[in-house]
Amino acid sequence: MTVFLTQIQAGISEDVSIIKNMEYSEFSKDPTFLSKLADINGDGKITAIDLANLVLSQHPLIDGHNDLPWTMRQLASNDLRKFDLSKDLTVVEPWASASTSHTDIPRLRKGKVGGVFWIAYVDCHTSEKDAVTQTIEQIDVINRFVKKYSDDFQFATTSEDIIDAISKGKIASLIGVEGGHSIQSSPGVLRILYQLGARYMTLTHSCNTPWSDASPVDHKIIPATANGLSEFGLKIVDEMNRLGMIVDVTHTSEKTSRDALKRSKAPVIFSHSQTKNICDHHRNVPDDILHMLKENGGIIMVNFCEGFLNCNKSRKATIKDVIDHLEYIRSVIGSDYIGIGADYNGVPEVAIGLEDTSKYPDLFAALIERGWTHEELAKLSNLNIIRVLQKVEQVLTHLSSKWEGYYTLALLYSLEHSTLVNCQCQAKFSFLLVFVFINLPKPEVEYVCVMKEVSRETKGKIFATVVIAMIAGISVLFGILLFELPWSSSVKAEPHTNQTEIKDQNITSLEKAFRILKEYPVVDGHNDFAYNMRKLLQNQLSKLNFSSNLKEVEPWASYNESYTDIPTLRQGHVGGVFWVVFTPCESQGKDSVIQTIEQIDLIHRLVDQNPNDLLLATNSEDLSTAKTQGKIASFIGIEGGHSISSSPAIVRMMYKLGVRYLTLTHQCNTPWADASLVDNKEDPLPSTNNGLSEFGEELIYEMNRIGMMVDLSHVSEEVMRTALKISKAPVIFSHSGAKSVCNHHRNVPDGILKLLQLNGGIIMVNFYPGFVNCNKSRTATLQDVADHLDHIRKLIGAKYVGLGTDYNGVPEMPQGLEDVSKFPYLFAELIDRGWNQTELSQLSFLNIQEVMQVKVELAADSSSRAMEKVLPATELKSKKRE
Ligand SMILES: [Zn+2]
Ligand SMILES: [Zn+2]
């Protein structure tokens, strides 16, 4: 039965002229729809605006592009104390007079908004400079304001999250990154941005990247650099597909759009664009690309920016122009492929009639007048973008198990210059020590790249046979029962541990050490393997087999810092490692943040690549879980305050990525903290901060607040004292020694060790010979390390000590501690020196666990206010161009 709206509403209001000729069945298939219709705008009549409000109540609008975070940066330096988003900002300066201030919570609510892609945009001028830092700062500010106004906003990263937020009456808050320059051509950065919540990236802004051309190329305003998408650009699209990040081709050249649409396995979007047919601007989309978009299943979200809506410069663009673009797209490809990406806060002038984020119902009312149906409006409002996101998520599931290009993509640029060919993971079975002694040829089993090709069983058999023979031979010759069994995980280097009948007094110290370490494996506070990966393999994990004995594999074999691999860690009874993110001081003020991110990405990938041996760990509980599962808890620490580019936002986001300590300096001062070289007697580095600046102090409070450990290795004594005085949580020295034992500026004086005891932190003793033994006439040994441990134990007790070896971070190691398999020998030495079982378990495992759990994690209070201060050095000047 056909029911006319006019008839139904006659009793409510006479003035329904707008919808008088529309058939109800054409507008909505929901039989209860009209019963819900009410005079929402309160003008005494039921009009199209009431109808629009009702549609939007059912399908709250998701705007694909809002630049509020950029306005926050420009007007308030991202300081949330400077404004109240829950107030009407049209009457608050400087917002009231700003041409790009279109958004606040009251207006979003009036506009019936159910979701927003908040844009982490940074200007093209940052391209070769601090684009990554600024992008992360923008993601941080989005995180902060979403959290601060959690009555209204809810963070969302999936289609399910959006539906959940809308069902709770919240505004789903997603993140989009506008401009490929934000990743500085680094797939590692792309992956990390995804991890931080970014769910689309626009391939360019108004500038080309080295791998993609921007739209001004089409009007020859700038020359092409990649002729669309370069090979690298296509791989970026692949990687975004694999991650589940939407590819956004707004702002790109036509060729780039076409290349992306051809390549992408998932739907692509235009997050804020219009049609070229109506206004021939390079920012707008031609018909053939619209057809490709339909084919691809993506959507074009229409922009309200005055400049692109109407090419007739004699008049201003209005809401009618927006409708023209929408209707044109609908006529060409249908209503399944459109959305709204208004660009509020990103442009100074928007269409008349759509002045701010409260106006979406006006647009919907106008569309109702033009005869758009309920279903079409629902798709335009949110169903289409939710569908796209769902599809993108499905492609993720489909690809993640299949695509092999994942690991080789890292640092593609440097790959071109790399002399390393393909995958040559040549590994050898060898029993180096044994064969050196008895001078036999080394038995070798060579295989290429895939360890699995030699089955574990076969391997075990070869092993067992050779091992038994060797044990016999060696035992007879030297009467030694203990020797290295490189990379055998099935044959444990634990003599007699299963022969429990042996009485305690007969057990050697080494055997006792093995017993203790079995219960309390070593947690090493400082291992630089990740930096070696960067130096030797340009972070290409496809060229690493971490389960092989790296001392037998090039390029590691010829490299004198090759101390770490999984078999050796297993032999050393290592239960936890802080994998260190290190970038040299030379990167300070340059690309330290990018390099830091790439190293974090590498550690994440390393753990992914070795799921049977490594477990990504971020808290004390993970340490216990790893122990239970027989895995190595893999923590992340950042070495050197220069890595955060004096930005508290970077510290917060690094925390989000799993980083659990930050060493305040490396060998260079930062703008807020002095390095230990300041205390170097021979050739002191000039102090730049007199210790720790006020900013540095605030940063310590911020680290306390979020639960990141403050690491005082490498800092000056003055910084140590201040930090120990002010830190609300225990601090650590991740890799330092005692100055009383070796008077080096990298070591810690007794007075400060006593302060550490009061603070409740720990000093994790470093193995580096240069700091361990100050007597240059002889070689450093295991005993020297034991001397440091002994001294600290005597001075402040075994409760405040740990191990932070610096393996893979230094060119040599003391005799007896040549690689990560040697911990048991150190423990045996300590047993001989009178350390008891409790003390040793504290040293290896319990102290760091307690510092993290009882102290740092509990001291954290993320509900309190974040540090807002930024150093003036942070560039806030650049302006957005459109
Ligand atoms: Zn160091
Ligand atoms: Zn834009």
GROMACS .gro file of N, CA, C and O in nm, residues 10 72 90 93 133 142 174 183 199 208 229 235 246 309 356 382 446 453 475 495 592 595 667 675 683 778 806 858:
model
  112
   10ALA      N    1  -0.055   1.490   0.804
   10ALA     CA    2  -0.155   1.597   0.801
   10ALA      C    3  -0.198   1.637   0.941
   10ALA      O    4  -0.218   1.754   0.970
   72MET      N    5   4.455   2.260   1.662
   72MET     CA    6   4.506   2.255   1.800
   72MET      C    7   4.655   2.287   1.801
   72MET      O    8   4.704   2.356   1.890
   90THR      N    9   3.302   2.914   1.922
   90THR     CA   10   3.277   3.031   1.836
   90THR      C   11   3.283   3.161   1.916
   90THR      O   12   3.288   3.270   1.861
   93GLU      N   13   3.832   3.315   2.206
   93GLU     CA   14   3.952   3.345   2.127
   93GLU      C   15   4.065   3.251   2.165
   93GLU      O   16   4.070   3.204   2.279
  133THR      N   17   5.820   1.309   1.340
  133THR     CA   18   5.802   1.358   1.477
  133THR      C   19   5.669   1.432   1.488
  133THR      O   20   5.589   1.405   1.580
  142ILE      N   21   4.563   1.362   1.939
  142ILE     CA   22   4.432   1.297   1.917
  142ILE      C   23   4.403   1.201   2.033
  142ILE      O   24   4.295   1.204   2.092
  174LEU      N   25   3.855   0.804   1.487
  174LEU     CA   26   3.958   0.730   1.412
  174LEU      C   27   4.070   0.825   1.373
  174LEU      O   28   4.055   0.947   1.383
  183ILE      N   29   5.559   0.947   0.636
  183ILE     CA   30   5.635   0.825   0.670
  183ILE      C   31   5.779   0.835   0.624
  183ILE      O   32   5.857   0.740   0.643
  199ARG      N   33   4.433   0.463   1.049
  199ARG     CA   34   4.360   0.366   0.967
  199ARG      C   35   4.346   0.408   0.822
  199ARG      O   36   4.290   0.335   0.742
  208ASN      N   37   5.484   1.606  -0.394
  208ASN     CA   38   5.522   1.469  -0.429
  208ASN      C   39   5.602   1.408  -0.314
  208ASN      O   40   5.667   1.479  -0.239
  229LEU      N   41   5.276   0.608  -0.920
  229LEU     CA   42   5.338   0.538  -0.807
  229LEU      C   43   5.460   0.464  -0.858
  229LEU      O   44   5.453   0.390  -0.956
  235LYS      N   45   5.459  -0.094  -0.355
  235LYS     CA   46   5.482  -0.181  -0.240
  235LYS      C   47   5.424  -0.121  -0.113
  235LYS      O   48   5.381  -0.193  -0.023
  246ILE      N   49   4.355   0.180   0.518
  246ILE     CA   50   4.290   0.222   0.393
  246ILE      C   51   4.385   0.311   0.312
  246ILE      O   52   4.450   0.400   0.367
  309LEU      N   53   3.487   2.329  -0.505
  309LEU     CA   54   3.347   2.296  -0.533
  309LEU      C   55   3.299   2.363  -0.661
  309LEU      O   56   3.224   2.305  -0.740
  356ASP      N   57   2.991   2.489   0.948
  356ASP     CA   58   3.068   2.416   1.049
  356ASP      C   59   3.009   2.278   1.073
  356ASP      O   60   2.915   2.237   1.005
  382ASN      N   61   2.695   0.676   0.692
  382ASN     CA   62   2.796   0.590   0.756
  382ASN      C   63   2.808   0.448   0.701
  382ASN      O   64   2.911   0.385   0.719
  446GLU      N   65   7.551  -2.796   0.562
  446GLU     CA   66   7.513  -2.668   0.504
  446GLU      C   67   7.371  -2.674   0.453
  446GLU      O   68   7.327  -2.774   0.401
  453GLU      N   69   6.429  -2.735   0.676
  453GLU     CA   70   6.462  -2.840   0.580
  453GLU      C   71   6.538  -2.955   0.645
  453GLU      O   72   6.525  -3.068   0.606
  475SER      N   73   8.659  -3.571   2.753
  475SER     CA   74   8.665  -3.607   2.895
  475SER      C   75   8.795  -3.678   2.925
  475SER      O   76   8.862  -3.650   3.024
  495PRO      N   77   7.516  -2.989   3.319
  495PRO     CA   78   7.564  -3.120   3.362
  495PRO      C   79   7.492  -3.165   3.489
  495PRO      O   80   7.473  -3.086   3.581
  592SER      N   81   6.662   1.111   1.425
  592SER     CA   82   6.667   1.019   1.540
  592SER      C   83   6.530   0.954   1.564
  592SER      O   84   6.524   0.836   1.599
  595GLN      N   85   6.469   0.678   1.294
  595GLN     CA   86   6.552   0.561   1.321
  595GLN      C   87   6.502   0.485   1.443
  595GLN      O   88   6.499   0.362   1.444
  667GLN      N   89   7.603   0.948   2.446
  667GLN     CA   90   7.733   1.016   2.459
  667GLN      C   91   7.724   1.164   2.427
  667GLN      O   92   7.827   1.229   2.408
  675ALA      N   93   7.533   1.461   2.947
  675ALA     CA   94   7.585   1.325   2.940
  675ALA      C   95   7.705   1.309   3.033
  675ALA      O   96   7.764   1.407   3.078
  683ASP      N   97   8.907   1.504   2.895
  683ASP     CA   98   8.860   1.588   2.785
  683ASP      C   99   8.709   1.611   2.802
  683ASP      O  100   8.628   1.553   2.730
  778ARG      N  101   9.628  -0.483   3.158
  778ARG     CA  102   9.584  -0.622   3.150
  778ARG      C  103   9.442  -0.631   3.091
  778ARG      O  104   9.369  -0.531   3.085
  806ASP      N  105   7.535  -0.504   2.777
  806ASP     CA  106   7.585  -0.431   2.660
  806ASP      C  107   7.636  -0.525   2.551
  806ASP      O  108   7.709  -0.482   2.461
  858LEU      N  109   5.314   0.048   3.954
  858LEU     CA  110   5.217   0.099   4.050
  858LEU      C  111   5.227   0.250   4.068
  858LEU      O  112   5.130   0.317   4.100
   0.00000   0.00000   0.00000
